[in-house]
Tab-separated table of C-alpha atoms and ligand atoms in Angstrom:
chain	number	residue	atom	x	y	z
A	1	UNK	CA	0.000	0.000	0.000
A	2	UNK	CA	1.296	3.390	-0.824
A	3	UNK	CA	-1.678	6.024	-0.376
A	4	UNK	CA	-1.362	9.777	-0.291
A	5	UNK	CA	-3.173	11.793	2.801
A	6	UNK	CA	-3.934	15.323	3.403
A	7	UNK	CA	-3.825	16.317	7.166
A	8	UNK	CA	-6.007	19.258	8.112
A	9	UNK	CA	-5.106	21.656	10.937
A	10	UNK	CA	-2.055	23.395	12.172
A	11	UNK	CA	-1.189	22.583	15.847
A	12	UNK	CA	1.018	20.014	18.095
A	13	UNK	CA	-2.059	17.647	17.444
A	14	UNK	CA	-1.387	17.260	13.619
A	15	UNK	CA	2.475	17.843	13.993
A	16	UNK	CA	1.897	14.692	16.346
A	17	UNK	CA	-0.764	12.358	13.479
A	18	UNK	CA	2.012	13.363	10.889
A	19	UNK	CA	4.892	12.026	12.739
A	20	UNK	CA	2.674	8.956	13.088
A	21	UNK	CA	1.497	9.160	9.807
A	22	UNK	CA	5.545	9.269	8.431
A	23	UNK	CA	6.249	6.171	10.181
A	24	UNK	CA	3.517	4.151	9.056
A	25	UNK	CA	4.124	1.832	6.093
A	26	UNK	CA	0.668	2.645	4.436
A	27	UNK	CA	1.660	5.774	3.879
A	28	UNK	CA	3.307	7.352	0.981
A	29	UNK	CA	2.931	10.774	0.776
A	30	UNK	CA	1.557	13.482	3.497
A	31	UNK	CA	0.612	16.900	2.872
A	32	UNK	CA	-0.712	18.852	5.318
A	33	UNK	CA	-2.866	21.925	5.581
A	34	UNK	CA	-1.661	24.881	7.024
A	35	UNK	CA	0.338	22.891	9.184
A	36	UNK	CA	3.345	24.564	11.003
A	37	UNK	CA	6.805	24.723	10.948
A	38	UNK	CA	6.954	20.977	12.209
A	39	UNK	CA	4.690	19.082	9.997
A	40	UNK	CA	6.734	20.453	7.105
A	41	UNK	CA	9.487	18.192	7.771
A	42	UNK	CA	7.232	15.166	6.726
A	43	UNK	CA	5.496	16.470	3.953
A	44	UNK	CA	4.102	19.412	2.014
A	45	UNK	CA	2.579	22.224	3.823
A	46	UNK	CA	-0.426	23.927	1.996
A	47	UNK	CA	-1.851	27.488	2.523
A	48	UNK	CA	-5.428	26.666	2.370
A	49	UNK	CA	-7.232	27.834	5.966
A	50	UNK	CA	-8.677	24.626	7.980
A	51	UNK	CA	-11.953	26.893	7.259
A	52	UNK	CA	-11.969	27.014	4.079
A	53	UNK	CA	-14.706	24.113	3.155
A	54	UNK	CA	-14.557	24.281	-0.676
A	55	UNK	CA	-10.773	24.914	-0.764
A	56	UNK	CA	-9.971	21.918	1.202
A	57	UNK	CA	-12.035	20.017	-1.235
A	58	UNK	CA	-10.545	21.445	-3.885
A	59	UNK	CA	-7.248	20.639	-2.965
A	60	UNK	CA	-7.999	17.270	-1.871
A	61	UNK	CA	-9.098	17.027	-5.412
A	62	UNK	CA	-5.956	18.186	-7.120
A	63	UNK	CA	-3.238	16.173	-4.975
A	64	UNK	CA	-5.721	12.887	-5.525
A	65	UNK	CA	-5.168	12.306	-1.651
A	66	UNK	CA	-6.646	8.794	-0.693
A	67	UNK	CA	-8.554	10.118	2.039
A	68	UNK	CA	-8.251	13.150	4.597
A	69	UNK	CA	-7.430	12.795	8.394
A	70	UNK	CA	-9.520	16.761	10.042
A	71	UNK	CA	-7.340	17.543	13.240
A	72	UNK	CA	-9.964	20.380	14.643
A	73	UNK	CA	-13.533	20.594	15.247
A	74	UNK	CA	-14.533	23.187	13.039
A	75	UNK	CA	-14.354	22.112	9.573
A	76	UNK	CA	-15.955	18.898	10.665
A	77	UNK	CA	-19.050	21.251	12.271
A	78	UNK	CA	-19.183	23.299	8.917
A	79	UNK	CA	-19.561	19.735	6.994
A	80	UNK	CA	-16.032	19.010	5.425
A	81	UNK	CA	-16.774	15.404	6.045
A	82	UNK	CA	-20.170	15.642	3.557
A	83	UNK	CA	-18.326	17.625	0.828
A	84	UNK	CA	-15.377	15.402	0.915
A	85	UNK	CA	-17.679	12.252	0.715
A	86	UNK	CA	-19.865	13.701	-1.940
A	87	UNK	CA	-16.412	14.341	-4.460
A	88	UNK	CA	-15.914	10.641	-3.324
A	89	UNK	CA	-12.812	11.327	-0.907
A	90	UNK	CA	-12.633	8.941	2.109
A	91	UNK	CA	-13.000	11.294	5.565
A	92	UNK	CA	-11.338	10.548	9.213
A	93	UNK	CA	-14.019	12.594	10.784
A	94	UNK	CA	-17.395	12.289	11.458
A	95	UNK	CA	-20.135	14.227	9.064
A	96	UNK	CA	-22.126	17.381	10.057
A	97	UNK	CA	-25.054	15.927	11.883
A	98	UNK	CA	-22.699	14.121	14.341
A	99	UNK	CA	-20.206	17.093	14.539
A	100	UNK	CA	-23.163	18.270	16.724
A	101	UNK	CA	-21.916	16.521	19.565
A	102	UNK	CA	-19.128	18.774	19.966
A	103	UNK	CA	-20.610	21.796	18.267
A	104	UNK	CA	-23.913	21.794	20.336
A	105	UNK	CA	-23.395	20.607	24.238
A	106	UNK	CA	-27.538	20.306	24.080
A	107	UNK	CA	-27.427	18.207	21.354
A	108	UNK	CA	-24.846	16.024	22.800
A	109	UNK	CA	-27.048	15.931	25.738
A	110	UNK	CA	-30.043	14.916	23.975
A	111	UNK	CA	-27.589	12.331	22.160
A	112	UNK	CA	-26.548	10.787	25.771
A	113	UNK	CA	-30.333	10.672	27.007
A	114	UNK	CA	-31.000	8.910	23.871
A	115	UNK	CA	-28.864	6.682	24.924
A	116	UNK	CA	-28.843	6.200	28.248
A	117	UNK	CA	-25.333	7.462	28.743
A	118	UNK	CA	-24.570	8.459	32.571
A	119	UNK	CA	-23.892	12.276	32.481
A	120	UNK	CA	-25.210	15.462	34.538
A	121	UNK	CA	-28.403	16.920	35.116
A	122	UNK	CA	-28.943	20.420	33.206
A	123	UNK	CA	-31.699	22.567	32.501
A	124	UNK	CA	-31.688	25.306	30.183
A	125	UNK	CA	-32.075	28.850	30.768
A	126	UNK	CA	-33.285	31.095	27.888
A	127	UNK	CA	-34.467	34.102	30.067
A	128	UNK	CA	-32.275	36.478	31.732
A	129	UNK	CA	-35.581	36.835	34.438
A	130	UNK	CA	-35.326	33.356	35.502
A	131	UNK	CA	-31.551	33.500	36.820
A	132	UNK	CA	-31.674	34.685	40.257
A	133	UNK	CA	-34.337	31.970	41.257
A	134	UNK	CA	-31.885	29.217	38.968
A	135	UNK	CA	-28.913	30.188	41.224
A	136	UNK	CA	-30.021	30.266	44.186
A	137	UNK	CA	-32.060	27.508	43.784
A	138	UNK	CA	-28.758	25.260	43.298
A	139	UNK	CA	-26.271	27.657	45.579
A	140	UNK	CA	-24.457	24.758	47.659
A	141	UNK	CA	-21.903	23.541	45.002
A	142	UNK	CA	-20.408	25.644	41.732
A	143	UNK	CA	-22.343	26.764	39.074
A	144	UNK	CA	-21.134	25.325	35.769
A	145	UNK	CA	-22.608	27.358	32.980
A	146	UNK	CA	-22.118	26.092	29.084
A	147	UNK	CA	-22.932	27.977	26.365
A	148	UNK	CA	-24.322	25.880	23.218
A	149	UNK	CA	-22.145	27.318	20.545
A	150	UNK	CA	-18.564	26.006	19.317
A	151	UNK	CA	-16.313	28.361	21.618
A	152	UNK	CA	-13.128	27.048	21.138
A	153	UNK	CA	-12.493	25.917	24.679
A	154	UNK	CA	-14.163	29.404	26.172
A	155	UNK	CA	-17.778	27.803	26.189
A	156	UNK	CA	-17.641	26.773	30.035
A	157	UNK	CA	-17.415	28.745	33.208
A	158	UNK	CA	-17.514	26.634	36.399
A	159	UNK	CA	-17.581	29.221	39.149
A	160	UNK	CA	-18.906	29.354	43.142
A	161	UNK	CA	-18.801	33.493	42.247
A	162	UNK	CA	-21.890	35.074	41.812
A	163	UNK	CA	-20.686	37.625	39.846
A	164	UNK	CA	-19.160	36.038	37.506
A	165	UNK	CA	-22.301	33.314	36.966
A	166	UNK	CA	-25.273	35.896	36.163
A	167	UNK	CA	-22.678	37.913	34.165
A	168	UNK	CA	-21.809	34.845	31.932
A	169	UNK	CA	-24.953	33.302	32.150
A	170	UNK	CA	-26.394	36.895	30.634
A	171	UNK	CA	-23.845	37.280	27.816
A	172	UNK	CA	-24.780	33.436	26.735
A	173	UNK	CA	-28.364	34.167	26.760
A	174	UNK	CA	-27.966	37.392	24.878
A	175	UNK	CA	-25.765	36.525	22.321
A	176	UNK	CA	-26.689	32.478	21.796
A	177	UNK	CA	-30.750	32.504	23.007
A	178	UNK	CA	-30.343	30.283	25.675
A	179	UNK	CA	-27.401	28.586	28.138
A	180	UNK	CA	-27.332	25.620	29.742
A	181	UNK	CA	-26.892	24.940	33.542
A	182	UNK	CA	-25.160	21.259	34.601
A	183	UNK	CA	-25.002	20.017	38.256
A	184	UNK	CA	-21.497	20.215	39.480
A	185	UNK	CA	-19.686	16.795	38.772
A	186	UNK	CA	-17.185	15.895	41.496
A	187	UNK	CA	-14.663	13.475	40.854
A	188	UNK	CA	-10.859	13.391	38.490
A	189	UNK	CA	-11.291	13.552	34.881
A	190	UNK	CA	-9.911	11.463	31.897
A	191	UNK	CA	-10.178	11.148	28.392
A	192	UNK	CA	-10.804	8.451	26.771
A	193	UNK	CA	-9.996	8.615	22.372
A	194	UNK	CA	-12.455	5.934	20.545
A	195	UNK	CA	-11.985	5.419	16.960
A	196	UNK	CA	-15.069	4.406	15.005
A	197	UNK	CA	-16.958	3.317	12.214
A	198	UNK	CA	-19.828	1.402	11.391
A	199	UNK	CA	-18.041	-1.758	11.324
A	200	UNK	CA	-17.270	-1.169	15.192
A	201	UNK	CA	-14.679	0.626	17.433
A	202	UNK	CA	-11.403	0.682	19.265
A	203	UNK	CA	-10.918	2.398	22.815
A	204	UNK	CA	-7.030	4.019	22.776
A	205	UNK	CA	-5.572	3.817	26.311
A	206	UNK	CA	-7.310	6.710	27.993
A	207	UNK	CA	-5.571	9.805	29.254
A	208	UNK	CA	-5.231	12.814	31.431
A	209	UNK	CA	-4.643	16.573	30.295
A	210	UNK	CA	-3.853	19.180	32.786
A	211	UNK	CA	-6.306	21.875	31.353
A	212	UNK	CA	-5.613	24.694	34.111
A	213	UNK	CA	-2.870	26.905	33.133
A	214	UNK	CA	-0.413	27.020	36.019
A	215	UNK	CA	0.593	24.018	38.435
A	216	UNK	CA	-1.290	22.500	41.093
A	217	UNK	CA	-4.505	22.937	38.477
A	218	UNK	CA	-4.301	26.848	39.378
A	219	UNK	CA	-5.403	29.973	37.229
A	220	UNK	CA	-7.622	30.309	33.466
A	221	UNK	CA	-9.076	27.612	31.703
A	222	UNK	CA	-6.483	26.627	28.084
A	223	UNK	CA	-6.539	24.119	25.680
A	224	UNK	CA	-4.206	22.064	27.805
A	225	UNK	CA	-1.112	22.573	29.245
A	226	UNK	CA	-0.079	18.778	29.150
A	227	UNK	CA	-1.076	14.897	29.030
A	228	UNK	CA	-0.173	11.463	30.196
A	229	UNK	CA	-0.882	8.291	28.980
A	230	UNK	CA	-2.164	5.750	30.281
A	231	UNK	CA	-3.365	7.409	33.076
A	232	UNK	CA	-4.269	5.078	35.901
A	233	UNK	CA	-7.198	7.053	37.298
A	234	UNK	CA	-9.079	4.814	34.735
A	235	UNK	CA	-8.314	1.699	36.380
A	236	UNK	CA	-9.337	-1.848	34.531
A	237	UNK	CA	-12.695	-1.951	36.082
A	238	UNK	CA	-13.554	1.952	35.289
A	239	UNK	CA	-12.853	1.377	32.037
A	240	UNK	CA	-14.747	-1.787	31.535
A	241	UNK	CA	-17.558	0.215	33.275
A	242	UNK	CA	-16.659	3.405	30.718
A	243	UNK	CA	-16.971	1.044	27.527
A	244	UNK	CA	-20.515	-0.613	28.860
A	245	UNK	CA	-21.988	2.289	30.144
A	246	UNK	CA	-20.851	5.061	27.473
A	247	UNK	CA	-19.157	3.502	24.492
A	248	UNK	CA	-21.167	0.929	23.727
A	249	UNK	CA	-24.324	3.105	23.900
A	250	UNK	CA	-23.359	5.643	21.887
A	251	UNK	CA	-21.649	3.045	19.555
A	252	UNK	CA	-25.399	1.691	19.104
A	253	UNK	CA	-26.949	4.965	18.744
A	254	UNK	CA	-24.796	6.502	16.089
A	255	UNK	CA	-25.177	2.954	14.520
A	256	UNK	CA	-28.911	3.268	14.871
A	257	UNK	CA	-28.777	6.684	12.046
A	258	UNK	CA	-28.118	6.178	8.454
A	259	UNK	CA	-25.588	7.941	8.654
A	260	UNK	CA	-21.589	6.435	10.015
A	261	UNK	CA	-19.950	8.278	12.490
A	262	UNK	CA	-16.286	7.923	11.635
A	263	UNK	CA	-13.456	9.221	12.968
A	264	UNK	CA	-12.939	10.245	17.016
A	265	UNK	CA	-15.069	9.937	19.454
A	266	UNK	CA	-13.515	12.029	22.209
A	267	UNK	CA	-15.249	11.182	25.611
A	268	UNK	CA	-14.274	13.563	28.071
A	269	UNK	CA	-14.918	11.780	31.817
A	270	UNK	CA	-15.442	12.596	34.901
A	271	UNK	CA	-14.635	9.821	37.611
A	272	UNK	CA	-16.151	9.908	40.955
A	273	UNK	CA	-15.403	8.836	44.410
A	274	UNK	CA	-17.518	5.532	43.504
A	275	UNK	CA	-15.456	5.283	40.526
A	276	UNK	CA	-18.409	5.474	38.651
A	277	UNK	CA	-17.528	7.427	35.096
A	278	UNK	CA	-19.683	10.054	33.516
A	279	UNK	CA	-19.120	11.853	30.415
A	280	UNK	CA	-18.929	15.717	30.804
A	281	UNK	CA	-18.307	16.434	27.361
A	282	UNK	CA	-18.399	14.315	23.849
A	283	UNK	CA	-15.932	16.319	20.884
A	284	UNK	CA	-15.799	14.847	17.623
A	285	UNK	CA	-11.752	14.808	17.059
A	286	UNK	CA	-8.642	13.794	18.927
A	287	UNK	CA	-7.900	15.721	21.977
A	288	UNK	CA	-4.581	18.186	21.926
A	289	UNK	CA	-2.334	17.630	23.570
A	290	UNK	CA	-3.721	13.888	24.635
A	291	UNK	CA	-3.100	13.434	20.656
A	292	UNK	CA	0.724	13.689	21.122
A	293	UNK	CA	0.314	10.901	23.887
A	294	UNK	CA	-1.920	8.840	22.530
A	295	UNK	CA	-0.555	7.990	19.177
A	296	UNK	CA	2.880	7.065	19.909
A	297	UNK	CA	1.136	3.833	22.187
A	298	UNK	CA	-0.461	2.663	19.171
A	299	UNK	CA	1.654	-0.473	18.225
A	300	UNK	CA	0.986	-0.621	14.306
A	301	UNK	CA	0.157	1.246	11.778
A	302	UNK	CA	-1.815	4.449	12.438
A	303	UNK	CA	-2.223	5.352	9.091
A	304	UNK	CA	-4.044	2.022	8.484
A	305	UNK	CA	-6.144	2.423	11.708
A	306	UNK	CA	-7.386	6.116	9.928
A	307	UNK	CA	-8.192	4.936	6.373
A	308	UNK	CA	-9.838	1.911	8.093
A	309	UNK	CA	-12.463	4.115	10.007
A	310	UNK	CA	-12.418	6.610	7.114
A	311	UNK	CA	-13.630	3.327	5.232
A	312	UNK	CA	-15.718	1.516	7.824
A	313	UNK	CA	-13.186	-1.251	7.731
A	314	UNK	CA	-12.106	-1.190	11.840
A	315	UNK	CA	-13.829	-4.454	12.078
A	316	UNK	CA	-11.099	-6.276	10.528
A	317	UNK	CA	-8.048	-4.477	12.309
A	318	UNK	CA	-6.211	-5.882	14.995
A	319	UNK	CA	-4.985	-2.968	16.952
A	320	UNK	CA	-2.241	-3.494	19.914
A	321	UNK	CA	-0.430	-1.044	22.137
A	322	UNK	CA	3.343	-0.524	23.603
A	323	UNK	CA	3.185	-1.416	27.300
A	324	UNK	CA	4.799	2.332	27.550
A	325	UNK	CA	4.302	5.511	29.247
A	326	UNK	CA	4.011	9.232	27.193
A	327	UNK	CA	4.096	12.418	28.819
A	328	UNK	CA	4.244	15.212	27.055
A	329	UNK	CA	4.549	19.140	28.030
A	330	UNK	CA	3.049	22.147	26.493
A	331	UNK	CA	4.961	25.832	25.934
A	332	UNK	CA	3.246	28.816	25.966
A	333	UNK	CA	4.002	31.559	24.878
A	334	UNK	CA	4.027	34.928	27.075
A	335	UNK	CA	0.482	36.311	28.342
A	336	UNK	CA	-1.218	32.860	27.232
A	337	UNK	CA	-4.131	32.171	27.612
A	338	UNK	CA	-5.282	35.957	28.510
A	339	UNK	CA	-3.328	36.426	24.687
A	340	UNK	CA	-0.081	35.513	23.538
A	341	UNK	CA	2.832	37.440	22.433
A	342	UNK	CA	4.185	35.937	18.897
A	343	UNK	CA	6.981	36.526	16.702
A	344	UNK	CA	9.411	35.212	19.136
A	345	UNK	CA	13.105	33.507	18.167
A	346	UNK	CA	12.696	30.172	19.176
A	347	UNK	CA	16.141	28.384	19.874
A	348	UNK	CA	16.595	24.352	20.468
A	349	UNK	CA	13.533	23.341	19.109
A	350	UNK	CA	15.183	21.936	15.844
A	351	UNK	CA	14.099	18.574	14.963
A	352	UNK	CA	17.917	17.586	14.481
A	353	UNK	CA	17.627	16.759	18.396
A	354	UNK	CA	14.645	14.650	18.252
A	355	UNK	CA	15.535	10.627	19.075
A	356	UNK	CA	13.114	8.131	19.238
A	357	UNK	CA	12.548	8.927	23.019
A	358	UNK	CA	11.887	12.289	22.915
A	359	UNK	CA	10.602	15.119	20.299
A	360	UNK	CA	9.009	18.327	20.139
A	361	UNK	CA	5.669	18.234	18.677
A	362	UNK	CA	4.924	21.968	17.267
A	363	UNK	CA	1.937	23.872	17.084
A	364	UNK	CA	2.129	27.842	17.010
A	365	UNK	CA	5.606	28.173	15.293
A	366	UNK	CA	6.218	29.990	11.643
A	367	UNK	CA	9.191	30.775	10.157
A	368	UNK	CA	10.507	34.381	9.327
A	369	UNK	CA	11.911	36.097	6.428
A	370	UNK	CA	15.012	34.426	7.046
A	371	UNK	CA	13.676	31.396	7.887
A	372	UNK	CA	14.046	31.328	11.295
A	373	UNK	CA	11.722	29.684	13.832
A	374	UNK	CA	9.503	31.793	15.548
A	375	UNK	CA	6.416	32.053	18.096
A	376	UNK	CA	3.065	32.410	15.961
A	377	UNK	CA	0.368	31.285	18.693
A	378	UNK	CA	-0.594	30.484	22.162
A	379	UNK	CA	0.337	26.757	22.558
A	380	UNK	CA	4.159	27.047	21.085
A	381	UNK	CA	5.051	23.511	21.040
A	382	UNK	CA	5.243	20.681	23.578
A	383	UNK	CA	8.056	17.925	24.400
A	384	UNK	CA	6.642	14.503	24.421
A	385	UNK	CA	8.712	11.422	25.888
A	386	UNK	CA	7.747	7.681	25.686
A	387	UNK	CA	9.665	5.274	27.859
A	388	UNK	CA	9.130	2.053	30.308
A	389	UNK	CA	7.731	4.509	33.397
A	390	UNK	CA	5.960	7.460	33.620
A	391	UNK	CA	8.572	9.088	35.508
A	392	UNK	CA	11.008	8.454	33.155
A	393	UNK	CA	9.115	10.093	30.469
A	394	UNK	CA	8.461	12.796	32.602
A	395	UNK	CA	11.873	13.203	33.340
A	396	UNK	CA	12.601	12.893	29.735
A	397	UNK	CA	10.653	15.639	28.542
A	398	UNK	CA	11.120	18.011	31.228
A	399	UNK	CA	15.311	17.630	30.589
A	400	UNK	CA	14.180	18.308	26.625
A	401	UNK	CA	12.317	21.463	27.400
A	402	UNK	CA	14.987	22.774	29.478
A	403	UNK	CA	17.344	22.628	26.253
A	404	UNK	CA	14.300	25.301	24.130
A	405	UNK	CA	14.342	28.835	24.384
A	406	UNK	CA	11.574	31.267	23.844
A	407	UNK	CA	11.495	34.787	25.558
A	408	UNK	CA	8.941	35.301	27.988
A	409	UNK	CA	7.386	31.666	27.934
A	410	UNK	CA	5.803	28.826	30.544
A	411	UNK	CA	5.196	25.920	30.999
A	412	UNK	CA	3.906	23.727	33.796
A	413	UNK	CA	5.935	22.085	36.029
A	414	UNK	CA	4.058	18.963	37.283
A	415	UNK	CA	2.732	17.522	34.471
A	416	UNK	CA	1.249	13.865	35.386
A	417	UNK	CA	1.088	14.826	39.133
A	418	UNK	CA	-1.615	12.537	39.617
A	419	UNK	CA	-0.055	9.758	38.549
A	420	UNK	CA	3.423	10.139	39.966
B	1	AMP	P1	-16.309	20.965	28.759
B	1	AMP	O1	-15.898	21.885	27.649
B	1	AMP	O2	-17.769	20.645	28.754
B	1	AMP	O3	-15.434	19.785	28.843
B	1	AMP	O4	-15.970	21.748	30.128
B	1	AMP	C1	-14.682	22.281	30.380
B	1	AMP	C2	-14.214	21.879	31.748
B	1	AMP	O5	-15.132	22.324	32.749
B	1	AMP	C3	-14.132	20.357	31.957
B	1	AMP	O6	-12.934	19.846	31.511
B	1	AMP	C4	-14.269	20.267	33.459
B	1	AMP	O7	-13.049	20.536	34.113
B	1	AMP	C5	-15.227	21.368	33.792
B	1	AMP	N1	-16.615	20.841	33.832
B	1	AMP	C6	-17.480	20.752	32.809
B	1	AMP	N2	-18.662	20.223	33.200
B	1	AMP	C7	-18.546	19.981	34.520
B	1	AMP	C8	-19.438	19.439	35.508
B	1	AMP	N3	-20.704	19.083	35.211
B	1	AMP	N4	-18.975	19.322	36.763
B	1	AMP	C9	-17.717	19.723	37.100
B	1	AMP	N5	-16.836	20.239	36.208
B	1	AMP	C10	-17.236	20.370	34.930
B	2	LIG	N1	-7.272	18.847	25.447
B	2	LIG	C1	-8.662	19.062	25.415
B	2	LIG	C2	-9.228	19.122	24.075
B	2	LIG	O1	-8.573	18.836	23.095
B	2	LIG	O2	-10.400	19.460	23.950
């Protein structure tokens, strides 16, 4: 097999399917679209926007791609998936109506009743008058507010501050029509990436990102400062209770419409004290940074695994995993996530000092007029390490990152904290 695939997306999450994608035998040719100044090193980057529908269709047209692997969320909300299928181009990434899940967090909740997947109570709020009696009514834990638009990670406020609730709650309901209002889920969360098709599925080895931006889970909300994997939170028995309680049920009842959901399933989980799992939030692509983790456990050919689901051929894979640990850590760039100061020399980063063990993955990193490497976005890049422990990968990556320069940066220092 020799096929040709077109990568959509630009961050550490498609620098990290590409360096998968290079390795894997099925694999001939990678382009990748706009990519960054890391997934250039294993193929052809391409200047069409991951927004641009009918240009990503266009050029998955002229490079005859065998079928196209969408990184973010977006494209697959806006219906890449149906376009690409209608000019007869195999998709990793599920079509418009089951983009929903992660494009509408009602419709995913609907989806989970449907199903009878274990997740938390909500009501919605579409008038501003009825928010005093809604908060006080449920004052004794957090509020956790969700607006039902794609937000790009700014959707959710979970807050025990007044304030801050009716002010959110009130900008949601003014600019979206309505908001919804979940019960406060106590517990440790994990995520767990399930490929699928309509031939069946296959659970990757779930793990854990450190969303908060500074250590001990401290400070703003970003898009994830770090991951582990395996992460042992999800112990055998959660996750046989995970697959029979959540996969399976939403494997039937995206098998029940006409339609094949293929691609990711992320299932974002929240574990409590019982260790009983419950989702908190379904998105339709893999997670970044538990991409960068993820992958490198997959013993075979990832590139065969995608076309597979892209073809509703899972069913007759065998997929394994290394008995390894991954731990990989994010750098940000200065002011992230408030904003993020760009444009930045970045020194060490050069894939010459990548080894099997260890690499940097990047995401918001350009090159200048001289072709220099510099800063172009929030998330920078992150180190990821695979070895026999988890604290030797941590140990790994942390002596990587100490070896890359970028002025005014951060990074977290206790990535996999749970677990160590
Ligand atoms: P989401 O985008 O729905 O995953 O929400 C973002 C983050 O908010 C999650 O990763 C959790 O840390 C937190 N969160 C969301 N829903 C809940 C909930 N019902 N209970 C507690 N925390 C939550
Ligand atoms: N790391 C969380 C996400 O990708 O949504």
């Amino acid at each position: 097999m020799s096929r040709t695939v077109l990568v959509v997306g630009g961050g550490g999450r498609e620098h990290a399917l590409c360096l998968a994608l290079s390795t894997s035998a099925s694999i001939d040719e990678i382009h990748t679209t706009p990519g960054n100044a890391g997934t250039e090193h294993y193929g052809t980057n391409h200047n069409v926007a991951a927004s641009d529908i009918a240009g990503l269709v266009n050029l998955s047209k002229q490079l005859d791609v065998d079928f196209v692997v969408v990184g973010p969320e977006a494209p697959l909300c806006d219906g890449l998936a149906d376009q690409l299928l209608e000019a007869g181009i195999p998709c990793f990434g599920p079509q418009q109506v089951h983009a929903e899940l992660e494009g509408s967090k009602l419709f995913a909740k609907k989806a989970m009743d449907a199903a009878g997947v274990p997740t938390a109570d909500y009501d919605v709020l579409d008038a501003t008058s009825d928010i005093d009696a809604y908060l006080d009514a449920r004052s004794k834990e957090p509020w956790v507010i969700k607006r039902d638009v794609l937000a790009g990670g700014k959707g959710v406020v979970v807050t025990a501050d007044r304030t801050e609730a009716v002010e959110f709650i009130q900008q949601s309901i003014e600019t979206d029509g309505h908001v919804l209002l979940e019960r406060f889920l106590p517990g440790e969360e994990a995520s767990m990436l399930v490929v699928m098709d309509s031939s069946g599925y296959v659970c990757l080895p779930p793990s854990q990102d450190h969303k908060r931006v500074f250590d001990g889970d401290k400070g703003p909300n970003t898009g994830g400062m770090g991951a582990y994997c395996p992460a042992p939170v999800v112990t055998e028995a959660i996750h046989r209770k995970t697959i029979e309680r959540i996969v399976e049920p939403m494997f039937s009842h995206l098998s029940s419409m006409n339609i094949p959901y293929r691609g990711v399933l992320y299932v974002g989980l929240m574990i409590d004290e019982n260790g009983d799992p419950y989702v908190v939030e379904f998105n339709v692509r893999f997670g970044d940074p538990e991409c960068q983790v993820t992958l490198p456990l997959i013993d075979g050919d990832v590139g065969e695994l995608l076309y597979a689901a892209s073809n509703d051929q899972l069913s007759s894979l065998n997929v394994a995993f290394h008995p390894h640990h991954a731990l990989t850590v994010v750098l940000a760039s200065e002011g992230y996530p408030q904003f993020a100061v760009k444009g930045r020399s970045i020194h060490g980063a050069g894939h010459g000092s990548d080894t099997s063990e260890t690499w940097v993955s990047h995401a918001g990193t350009a090159r200048d007029e001289e072709n220099n490497l510099v800063s172009s976005g929030g998330r920078v890049l992150s180190v990821t390490s695979v070895a026999e422990t988890l604290q030797k990968a941590h140990d790994l990556s942390y002596q990587r990152l100490q070896q890359i320069r970028l002025e005014g940066s951060h990074y977290r220092t206790d990535i996999g904290h749970r677990a160590l």
